[in-house]
Amino acid sequence: MSAITLENVSKSYRMGQEDLPVLRGINLTIEAGEFAAIMGPSGSGKSTLLHLMGALDRPTSGRVVIAGSDVAELSDVDLSFLRNRMLGFVFQNFNLLSYYTAFENVCLPLVYSGTNQEDYEFAKEILIHVGLGERLRHKPHELSGGERQRVAMARALVNRPHIILADEPTGNLDSKNGETIMGFLQEINRAGTTVVLITHDSSVASYAHRVFRIQDGVFQ
Amino acid sequence: MTYLDSVRVAFLNLKANMVRSLLSMLGVIIGTAAVIVVISLVNGSRESDIESWMAGIKGVLTIRVKYSGGDVRRITMDDVEYLKKTPHVVDVLPDVKTMTDMRGPLGRANGTLGGVNMFYVENNKYVLVSGRLFSAAEIETRSSLCLITDQFARKMFRNQYPIGQKIRLPEAAVEVIGVVRPPARSLNPFLDMDVMVSIPTAMRFMKKFPIYSIDIHAGEENLEKVKASLTQLISLNPEKSDYLELIDPRDMYREAFERSRSLMIQMILIACISLMVGGIGLMNVMLTSVAERTHEIGLRKALGASSRVILHQFLIESMTLSGVGGLSGVFLGTMVSYSLGVLSHGKIYVSIPFVALVVSFVFSSVIGLVFGLFPASKAAHLSPVEALRYE
Ligand SMILES: Nc1ncnc2c1ncn2[C@@H]1O[C@H](COP(=O)(O)OP(=O)(O)O)[C@@H](O)[C@H]1O
Ligand SMILES: [Mg+2]
């Protein structure tokens, strides 16, 4: 079964009187368990594409199917369930909440899924696994960039998602920290999780099984 | 997301924006406090309290000279004697009262001197602190004896024993036979007397003072009869009805109470409006908060928060703000009310029903709910991707 299927997907933004097309007729299938990378210059529509694959946005036309469900047919509650249980996001700028500790940031998805003690134990385990066992009570501003992205990784994994969507996760990191993050993504993928990665760094893209190149809203 | 977690997030945000939170709460605090104070005043003038206030004027009617400008006639001694003989009238008390200079062993003081009768002292429930009251003979004659209030005793004699002391007035001297404490609250206008003497004594001191008003002491059971006969007496005598009028002071005060109560009910409305204005301030702050946390809202949605959960989170936040504000307002209002009571020496009677505290608190929380609805629904309907892209 495919994890994500895009059929003839277009997305345009309305700017004043004109429609600004960002994606034009994208067809893409990500197989379950695959590690895919999407490359392209800045402004080519990579993030827009990832947001569609993550059910954060709806296409202007075309069909988006995530884990078997057509996004267009899902209600707000269904969509939030999908994002919460099936998907895990990793962003370039980490997106941690500044008033929460590392541990609380990791537990944020649990807050929306209804939790038991085991889940909190698991959250702690992942943080220990990414080497932040000593940083549970640190606030984001007390952590380095690499550490912050590892917290964000742990948060993406806490609900055991089927698909990880990572938007330039190494974009704000030095190469050593970038390699650590990529190592974790590779490890997660080997354990069976589908990974879709956006990058414009070809050495980062080399971790992927398949690389898609996008320019001006279409694959090349 | 549990409600407890929402409340925790709310408090975290309150703490992070301390000054702004306080300012936004200020309107709710003041509004709630105003509601409490006004309710405590209104409650202090409830019907049962009016009754206790009016205890001292039970069974009393007043005849007074109509004010007509120009040449005003006065009540004569013949009138006084005549009224005294009206059937069922226990006694009469002409308003002979004057502010005068008085000298005691420790110096001089200004005080109010007035004539009283037995009915007056008993009806007003004066408490005898020390000494004794007038005997029947003493109160009927020019006895040169007096009762003083405990407050005046402290002013005049400090810690000297007042009984048996002489108070020198410009015309003569009177001897203190007793110290009395006036009732805590009463509407009786005579109650501000510091020194009470028998009416004949007072008349002697105040020969030159005109009498404009006289209280008729009928007693409760005969009040209506006396009222009827006096009404007839005055209306049948065109010469008298020209310048005299009969008043039931209880009617007068009840009317005044009704007026002040309806005024205070209007004040409750105004206080509620000020609470509403507080709510608008709260809404303004919540809108700012939503705008500032757009990115956070996007993130929460990406991590699995549904629109309804976001709506609840912001509603709980605004209700926490208004609830904390309401609680502080209840506290402040209670303090202000009791301070009013204490500072006025019980003249302003306040009483806060417990239910008013609860209702004010609930009302201010409802304000948070109502005025938080718009900002919260704005937050809930943000598109996750727009919010995430927002910096
Ligand atoms: N909300 C929006 N309104 C208008 N234009 C947008 C909006 N979001 C993105 N765009 C435009 O879409 C294009 C693609 O953006 P994006 O997907 O972020 O590119 P990438 O991630 O490849 O750098 C850009 O030109 C950007 O300006
Ligand atoms: Mg991008």
XYZ file of C-alpha atoms and ligand atoms in Angstrom:
639
model
C 0.000 0.000 0.000
C 1.212 3.494 -0.740
C 1.647 5.877 2.171
C 0.876 9.030 0.248
C -0.572 9.469 -3.217
C -0.889 12.785 -5.047
C -2.979 12.720 -8.234
C -2.683 15.663 -10.565
C -2.336 18.051 -7.641
C -2.234 21.796 -8.279
C -1.976 24.606 -5.787
C -2.169 28.287 -6.483
C -2.380 31.299 -4.229
C -4.585 34.213 -5.060
C -2.551 37.408 -5.125
C -4.873 40.341 -5.647
C -6.559 39.772 -9.015
C -4.160 37.099 -10.231
C -3.743 33.439 -9.417
C -0.150 32.546 -8.602
C 0.389 28.875 -9.474
C 2.882 27.168 -7.146
C 2.273 23.509 -7.956
C 1.057 22.426 -11.398
C -0.249 18.901 -11.874
C 1.936 16.922 -9.494
C 1.652 13.119 -9.596
C 3.523 11.325 -6.857
C 3.301 8.081 -4.949
C 5.293 7.484 -1.777
C 5.354 3.805 -0.876
C 5.025 2.683 2.698
C 8.452 2.279 4.285
C 10.109 4.396 1.659
C 12.671 7.157 2.290
C 12.010 9.875 -0.286
C 13.702 13.227 -0.748
C 12.362 16.247 -2.588
C 14.918 18.717 -3.859
C 14.540 22.030 -5.543
C 15.568 25.666 -5.367
C 14.055 28.048 -2.872
C 10.549 29.098 -3.801
C 9.974 26.078 -6.044
C 7.042 24.872 -3.940
C 8.698 22.176 -1.786
C 7.121 23.302 1.475
C 3.765 23.772 -0.200
C 3.980 20.185 -1.408
C 4.942 18.864 2.016
C 2.060 20.760 3.654
C -0.315 19.047 1.244
C 1.198 15.666 2.055
C 0.769 16.475 5.743
C -2.921 17.441 5.464
C -2.079 20.947 6.692
C -3.482 22.450 3.503
C -5.886 21.481 0.751
C -4.974 21.452 -2.959
C -6.632 23.822 -5.394
C -7.317 20.783 -7.579
C -6.354 17.129 -7.649
C -6.516 14.408 -5.047
C -4.380 13.857 -1.942
C -4.624 10.424 -0.317
C -2.807 9.868 2.976
C -2.702 6.378 4.519
C -5.706 5.427 2.439
C -7.910 8.433 3.180
C -8.794 11.148 0.703
C -8.014 14.408 2.534
C -10.915 16.179 0.813
C -13.355 13.817 2.498
C -12.062 14.255 6.031
C -13.640 16.507 8.671
C -11.625 18.833 10.888
C -11.602 16.251 13.683
C -10.552 13.465 11.282
C -7.767 15.646 9.891
C -6.447 16.443 13.347
C -6.583 12.735 14.203
C -4.611 11.963 11.024
C -1.937 14.564 11.842
C -1.787 13.439 15.446
C -1.545 9.646 14.944
C -0.314 9.011 11.409
C 2.065 11.877 10.775
C 5.081 13.405 12.430
C 6.453 16.791 11.391
C 10.000 18.075 11.659
C 10.558 21.700 10.677
C 13.600 23.700 9.684
C 13.098 26.178 12.541
C 12.275 23.476 15.134
C 8.966 25.099 16.208
C 9.275 24.325 19.901
C 7.077 26.192 22.383
C 9.321 28.448 24.401
C 7.428 28.186 27.700
C 7.504 24.388 27.745
C 10.442 22.224 28.806
C 12.009 19.751 26.362
C 9.955 16.956 27.913
C 6.711 18.958 27.753
C 7.358 19.859 24.123
C 7.787 16.178 23.306
C 4.543 15.387 25.143
C 2.516 18.013 23.264
C 1.111 15.529 20.673
C 0.147 13.231 23.559
C -1.946 16.022 25.018
C -4.168 15.815 21.934
C -4.393 12.040 21.767
C -5.395 11.156 25.284
C -2.588 9.499 27.131
C -1.594 7.010 29.720
C 1.511 6.713 31.861
C 3.188 4.445 29.300
C 3.159 7.212 26.697
C 5.014 9.541 29.046
C 7.554 6.810 29.719
C 7.966 6.409 25.962
C 8.456 10.174 25.536
C 11.250 10.013 28.095
C 12.787 6.979 26.380
C 12.952 8.733 23.015
C 14.566 11.794 24.576
C 17.137 9.546 26.247
C 17.631 7.764 22.915
C 18.413 11.049 21.086
C 20.908 11.857 23.832
C 18.863 14.385 25.810
C 18.301 12.331 28.948
C 19.965 15.092 30.949
C 17.983 17.886 29.299
C 14.375 16.928 30.115
C 13.670 20.070 32.169
C 15.490 22.509 29.894
C 13.559 25.180 28.067
C 14.309 25.555 24.322
C 16.395 28.689 24.893
C 18.644 26.633 27.167
C 19.400 24.190 24.341
C 21.699 24.334 21.296
C 20.289 24.210 17.758
C 21.191 20.542 17.347
C 19.581 19.711 20.685
C 16.430 21.619 19.775
C 16.076 19.694 16.533
C 16.535 16.440 18.441
C 13.694 17.512 20.786
C 11.590 18.218 17.685
C 12.482 14.767 16.316
C 11.424 13.159 19.575
C 8.145 15.087 19.429
C 7.503 13.850 15.882
C 8.019 10.273 17.017
C 6.120 10.259 20.297
C 2.815 9.029 18.831
C 4.596 6.317 16.747
C 3.589 7.844 13.375
C 3.505 5.936 10.089
C 4.980 8.820 8.130
C 7.582 11.437 9.052
C 7.518 14.653 7.049
C 10.698 16.674 7.454
C 11.016 20.155 5.897
C 14.726 20.973 5.638
C 15.438 19.551 9.095
C 19.156 20.199 8.728
C 18.750 23.642 7.169
C 19.606 25.510 10.366
C 22.251 23.070 11.635
C 25.977 22.634 11.106
C 27.056 19.524 9.191
C 27.870 17.473 12.307
C 24.460 18.093 13.908
C 22.868 17.631 10.488
C 24.455 14.192 10.194
C 23.132 13.238 13.630
C 19.597 14.173 12.621
C 19.921 12.337 9.306
C 21.228 9.309 11.191
C 18.087 9.305 13.328
C 15.830 9.663 10.281
C 17.613 6.738 8.623
C 17.229 4.658 11.758
C 13.505 5.455 11.989
C 13.065 4.547 8.342
C 14.870 1.232 8.818
C 12.448 0.501 11.641
C 9.610 0.768 9.099
C 8.484 4.393 9.139
C 7.982 6.203 5.860
C 10.126 9.329 5.597
C 9.642 12.259 3.240
C 12.457 14.749 3.386
C 12.817 18.167 1.843
C 16.257 19.557 1.288
C 18.349 21.485 -1.153
C 21.532 19.784 0.028
C 22.435 16.822 -2.215
C 24.570 15.141 0.473
C 21.469 15.111 2.696
C 19.362 13.840 -0.198
C 21.786 10.927 -0.626
C 20.227 9.231 2.430
C 17.010 8.750 0.428
C 15.993 5.793 -1.763
C 14.417 8.110 -4.268
C 15.005 11.777 -4.983
C 12.410 13.987 -6.714
C 13.516 17.245 -8.217
C 11.002 20.031 -8.431
C 11.238 23.266 -10.342
C 8.536 25.843 -11.035
C 5.899 23.591 -9.522
C 6.551 20.470 -11.581
C 8.850 17.438 -11.204
C 11.666 17.254 -13.671
C -6.179 17.994 25.567
C -7.357 17.993 29.126
C -8.953 21.035 30.718
C -6.298 20.989 33.394
C -3.653 21.328 30.708
C -5.559 24.233 29.149
C -5.714 25.964 32.517
C -1.985 25.360 32.946
C -1.228 26.834 29.520
C -3.470 29.752 30.448
C -1.501 30.417 33.624
C 1.812 30.046 31.786
C 0.679 32.702 29.326
C -0.605 34.936 32.105
C 2.770 34.710 33.777
C 4.664 35.321 30.557
C 2.663 38.523 29.960
C 2.238 39.611 33.558
C 1.647 43.341 33.071
C -0.688 42.884 30.158
C -2.648 40.214 31.995
C -3.011 42.456 35.032
C -4.163 45.377 32.912
C -6.660 43.227 31.088
C -7.966 41.937 34.403
C -8.204 45.412 35.924
C -11.473 46.168 34.162
C -13.003 42.925 35.377
C -11.602 43.461 38.891
C -13.045 46.959 39.174
C -16.325 45.935 37.576
C -16.794 42.984 39.910
C -15.776 45.036 42.952
C -18.284 47.723 41.960
C -21.035 45.126 41.666
C -20.183 43.728 45.109
C -20.091 47.164 46.766
C -23.390 48.236 45.270
C -25.062 44.943 46.128
C -23.780 45.206 49.688
C -25.293 48.679 49.974
C -28.595 47.613 48.465
C -28.689 44.579 50.679
C -27.951 46.813 53.657
C -31.183 48.661 52.998
C -33.435 45.649 52.714
C -36.943 45.806 54.079
C -36.057 44.047 57.338
C -33.228 46.485 57.901
C -35.505 49.421 57.172
C -37.710 48.109 59.949
C -34.841 48.068 62.408
C -33.743 51.520 61.317
C -37.224 52.802 61.896
C -37.637 51.233 65.309
C -37.041 54.594 66.971
C -39.867 56.283 65.115
C -42.396 53.584 65.830
C -45.705 55.023 66.982
C -44.590 58.571 66.216
C -46.304 61.228 64.120
C -44.880 64.626 63.303
C -46.646 67.924 62.920
C -44.505 70.514 61.288
C -44.782 74.015 59.953
C -45.128 74.061 56.202
C -42.323 75.930 54.584
C -43.861 78.673 52.524
C -41.059 81.192 52.267
C -41.633 84.677 53.553
C -43.283 84.992 56.929
C -43.290 81.599 58.616
C -45.572 80.893 61.549
C -44.476 78.688 64.378
C -45.908 76.180 66.770
C -47.048 77.872 69.958
C -46.990 76.561 73.532
C -50.787 76.510 73.348
C -50.522 74.119 70.405
C -48.172 71.927 72.394
C -50.501 71.801 75.385
C -53.493 71.183 73.148
C -51.860 68.301 71.309
C -50.801 66.743 74.558
C -54.434 66.506 75.571
C -55.568 64.825 72.354
C -57.023 61.372 73.206
C -54.523 58.442 73.016
C -51.528 60.747 72.782
C -48.941 59.505 75.256
C -46.693 62.494 75.049
C -45.431 65.167 72.695
C -41.886 66.173 71.949
C -41.399 69.614 70.513
C -38.216 69.871 68.509
C -36.272 71.991 70.927
C -32.711 71.382 70.021
C -29.793 73.702 69.653
C -26.090 73.707 69.129
C -24.454 75.491 71.999
C -21.215 76.197 73.747
C -20.731 74.053 76.857
C -18.112 74.140 79.593
C -16.977 71.238 81.685
C -14.242 70.859 84.306
C -11.699 70.129 81.564
C -12.658 72.906 79.172
C -15.251 73.787 76.613
C -16.830 71.966 73.760
C -19.631 72.498 71.295
C -22.557 70.159 71.604
C -26.188 69.697 70.731
C -28.621 70.211 73.574
C -32.165 69.001 73.280
C -35.303 68.258 75.210
C -36.542 64.696 75.518
C -39.380 62.849 77.171
C -39.702 59.343 78.605
C -41.313 57.927 75.488
C -38.395 59.104 73.419
C -35.719 57.524 75.589
C -37.550 54.211 75.761
C -38.681 54.096 72.150
C -35.201 54.711 70.834
C -33.707 51.923 72.904
C -30.946 53.963 74.433
C -28.651 51.814 76.515
C -27.798 53.156 79.944
C -24.024 52.949 80.313
C -23.706 54.457 83.770
C -25.747 56.545 86.211
C -29.519 56.528 85.872
C -32.359 57.825 83.674
C -34.797 60.614 84.581
C -37.521 59.931 87.086
C -41.081 60.704 85.991
C -41.063 63.896 88.056
C -37.671 65.050 86.812
C -38.653 64.758 83.178
C -41.848 66.754 83.683
C -40.144 69.716 85.357
C -37.325 72.152 85.014
C -34.977 69.779 86.751
C -31.579 71.039 85.530
C -30.498 67.434 85.138
C -29.207 65.834 81.966
C -28.264 62.609 80.208
C -25.246 62.638 77.917
C -24.110 60.221 75.252
C -21.055 58.076 75.832
C -19.338 59.731 72.895
C -19.900 63.201 74.329
C -18.841 62.005 77.804
C -15.449 61.033 76.385
C -15.138 64.373 74.639
C -16.152 66.451 77.644
C -14.801 64.520 80.607
C -12.164 62.229 79.025
C -11.505 59.672 81.758
C -13.158 61.541 84.619
C -16.284 59.970 86.027
C -19.077 62.011 84.402
C -21.931 61.318 86.818
C -22.542 64.263 89.115
C -20.419 66.613 87.018
C -21.791 69.986 86.018
C -21.992 71.208 82.442
C -22.187 74.985 82.198
C -24.345 76.407 79.450
C -24.533 80.132 78.625
C -27.768 80.475 80.612
C -27.346 77.995 83.463
C -25.741 74.726 84.484
C -27.045 71.147 84.274
C -25.910 68.118 86.216
C -25.111 64.802 84.542
C -27.171 61.938 85.973
C -26.569 59.299 83.356
C -24.530 58.271 80.324
C -26.381 56.560 77.488
C -25.388 54.910 74.260
C -27.622 55.653 71.275
C -28.791 52.698 69.156
C -26.308 51.627 66.481
C -28.448 52.826 63.654
C -31.625 54.752 63.513
C -33.268 57.359 61.400
C -34.451 59.473 64.262
C -33.279 63.012 63.640
C -33.130 63.701 67.359
C -30.450 61.118 67.798
C -27.625 63.517 67.216
C -28.272 65.100 70.612
C -25.260 65.073 72.880
C -26.980 66.419 75.990
C -30.580 65.560 76.789
C -32.638 67.496 79.297
C -36.336 67.559 80.131
C -38.485 69.580 77.777
C -39.307 72.297 80.345
C -35.585 72.672 80.990
C -34.843 72.892 77.304
C -37.654 75.417 76.808
C -36.114 77.618 79.454
C -32.789 77.627 77.696
C -34.342 78.207 74.354
C -37.104 80.674 75.008
C -36.050 82.660 72.068
C -35.986 79.659 69.733
C -39.054 79.004 67.658
C -40.620 75.540 67.424
C -41.147 74.383 63.868
C -41.807 70.720 64.469
C -43.337 68.533 67.119
C -43.388 64.753 67.502
C -46.612 63.204 68.720
C -45.979 59.997 70.633
C -49.036 57.856 70.181
C -47.704 54.353 70.545
C -48.104 51.788 67.812
C -51.533 50.469 68.712
C -53.179 53.896 68.742
C -51.236 55.413 65.860
C -54.037 55.160 63.317
C -56.622 56.608 65.683
C -54.406 59.551 66.571
C -53.518 60.021 62.946
C -57.193 60.204 62.019
C -58.126 62.624 64.751
C -55.139 64.898 64.103
C -55.792 64.888 60.367
C -59.342 65.935 61.116
C -58.219 68.507 63.626
C -55.900 70.193 61.168
C -58.127 69.968 58.111
C -61.204 71.245 59.983
C -59.343 74.270 61.181
C -58.573 76.377 58.129
C -56.371 78.642 60.157
C -54.163 75.708 61.240
C -54.203 73.818 57.973
C -52.840 76.950 56.454
C -49.460 76.438 57.996
C -49.325 73.031 59.659
C -49.045 69.575 58.149
C -49.206 66.090 59.651
C -46.556 63.594 58.628
C -46.105 59.920 59.304
C -42.303 59.840 59.398
C -42.323 56.145 58.566
C -43.978 56.896 55.232
C -41.464 59.599 54.566
C -38.479 57.397 55.279
C -39.908 54.407 53.518
C -40.361 56.588 50.463
C -36.789 57.818 50.760
C -35.613 54.242 51.096
C -37.552 53.159 48.048
C -36.039 56.016 46.119
C -32.518 55.232 47.216
C -33.081 51.564 46.530
C -34.248 52.115 42.999
C -31.266 54.400 42.597
C -29.003 51.628 43.790
C -30.575 49.132 41.440
C -29.670 51.548 38.676
C -26.182 51.589 40.156
C -26.026 47.801 39.927
C -26.836 48.147 36.248
C -24.075 50.701 35.846
C -21.683 48.422 37.705
C -22.651 45.599 35.360
C -21.967 47.867 32.417
C -18.526 48.616 33.827
C -18.007 44.875 34.068
C -18.983 44.649 30.392
C -16.430 47.328 29.568
C -13.922 45.209 31.473
C -14.957 42.337 29.226
C -14.227 44.409 26.144
C -10.751 45.156 27.518
C -10.324 41.444 28.023
C -11.408 40.746 24.464
C -8.862 43.241 23.201
C -6.075 41.482 25.089
C -7.245 38.064 23.921
C -7.225 39.258 20.303
C -3.656 40.483 20.761
C -2.754 37.181 22.347
C -4.248 35.217 19.451
C -2.367 37.370 16.942
C 0.897 36.974 18.847
C 0.488 33.234 19.117
C -0.636 32.575 15.553
C 2.457 30.491 14.955
C 1.857 28.470 18.118
C -1.731 27.804 17.038
C -0.478 26.527 13.669
C 1.983 24.241 15.393
C -0.647 22.878 17.791
C -2.888 22.118 14.824
C -0.025 20.372 13.006
C 0.509 18.241 16.103
C -3.127 17.197 16.244
C -5.214 19.913 17.886
C -8.646 20.183 16.277
C -10.372 23.540 15.855
C -12.637 22.702 18.778
C -9.688 22.008 21.047
C -8.090 25.350 20.114
C -11.436 27.083 20.714
C -11.624 25.512 24.169
C -8.038 26.418 24.983
C -8.589 30.109 24.300
C -11.974 30.162 26.008
C -10.419 28.608 29.087
C -7.677 31.222 28.904
C -10.058 34.150 28.787
C -12.214 32.588 31.478
C -9.154 32.070 33.630
C -8.273 35.742 33.189
C -11.780 36.921 33.983
C -12.171 34.340 36.735
C -8.979 35.440 38.476
C -10.073 39.040 37.890
C -13.505 38.241 39.273
C -12.061 36.572 42.346
C -9.799 39.576 42.999
C -12.775 41.847 42.396
C -14.889 39.912 44.887
C -12.086 40.258 47.418
C -11.571 43.975 46.705
C -15.299 44.667 46.741
C -15.710 42.902 50.074
C -12.847 44.913 51.552
C -14.253 48.198 50.248
C -17.756 47.378 51.515
C -16.597 46.541 55.014
C -14.293 49.552 55.060
C -17.291 51.725 54.186
C -19.197 50.192 57.057
C -16.341 50.638 59.528
C -15.276 54.126 58.412
C -18.846 55.404 58.634
C -19.174 54.032 62.181
C -22.043 51.851 61.060
C -24.005 54.755 59.547
C -23.604 53.131 56.139
C -24.947 49.700 56.703
C -23.446 47.065 54.420
C -24.273 43.418 54.220
C -22.923 41.080 51.578
C -24.996 38.003 50.912
C -22.769 35.011 50.166
C -24.770 34.296 47.038
C -23.764 37.744 45.700
C -20.100 36.752 45.930
C -20.769 33.546 44.047
C -22.971 35.234 41.452
C -20.433 38.025 40.856
C -17.669 35.489 40.413
C -19.758 33.389 38.052
C -20.893 36.491 36.172
C -17.326 37.691 35.655
C -16.355 34.229 34.409
C -19.293 34.327 32.020
C -17.976 37.695 30.832
C -14.734 35.864 30.019
C -16.702 33.251 28.118
C -18.762 35.768 26.157
C -15.950 38.172 25.327
C -13.474 35.338 24.766
C -15.708 33.719 22.182
C -14.744 36.000 19.312
C -10.945 35.808 19.844
C -11.130 32.072 20.500
C -13.118 31.352 17.362
C -10.652 33.476 15.428
C -7.871 31.271 16.764
C -9.806 28.082 16.080
C -10.451 28.937 12.448
C -6.868 29.773 11.569
C -5.589 27.584 8.775
C -2.698 25.528 10.156
C -0.422 26.241 7.229
C -1.089 29.981 7.213
C -0.450 30.040 10.956
C 2.759 28.025 10.616
C 4.117 30.323 7.935
C 3.268 33.351 10.111
C 6.305 34.696 11.924
N 0.173 31.968 1.659
C 0.803 32.272 0.511
N 0.334 33.270 -0.270
C 0.950 33.574 -1.419
N 2.042 32.949 -1.872
C 2.561 31.968 -1.146
C 1.970 31.574 0.083
N 2.707 30.562 0.576
C 3.712 30.325 -0.321
N 3.623 31.161 -1.345
C 4.514 31.203 -2.484
O 4.629 29.908 -3.020
C 5.909 29.710 -3.519
C 6.468 28.410 -2.965
O 6.683 28.534 -1.579
P 7.280 27.347 -0.767
O 6.474 26.134 -0.975
O 7.472 27.792 0.639
O 8.688 27.180 -1.432
P 9.978 26.380 -0.950
O 9.630 25.668 0.304
O 10.294 25.487 -2.085
O 11.049 27.396 -0.762
C 6.737 30.910 -3.124
O 6.906 31.723 -4.253
C 5.908 31.611 -2.106
O 6.071 32.999 -2.212
Mg 10.359 25.782 2.233
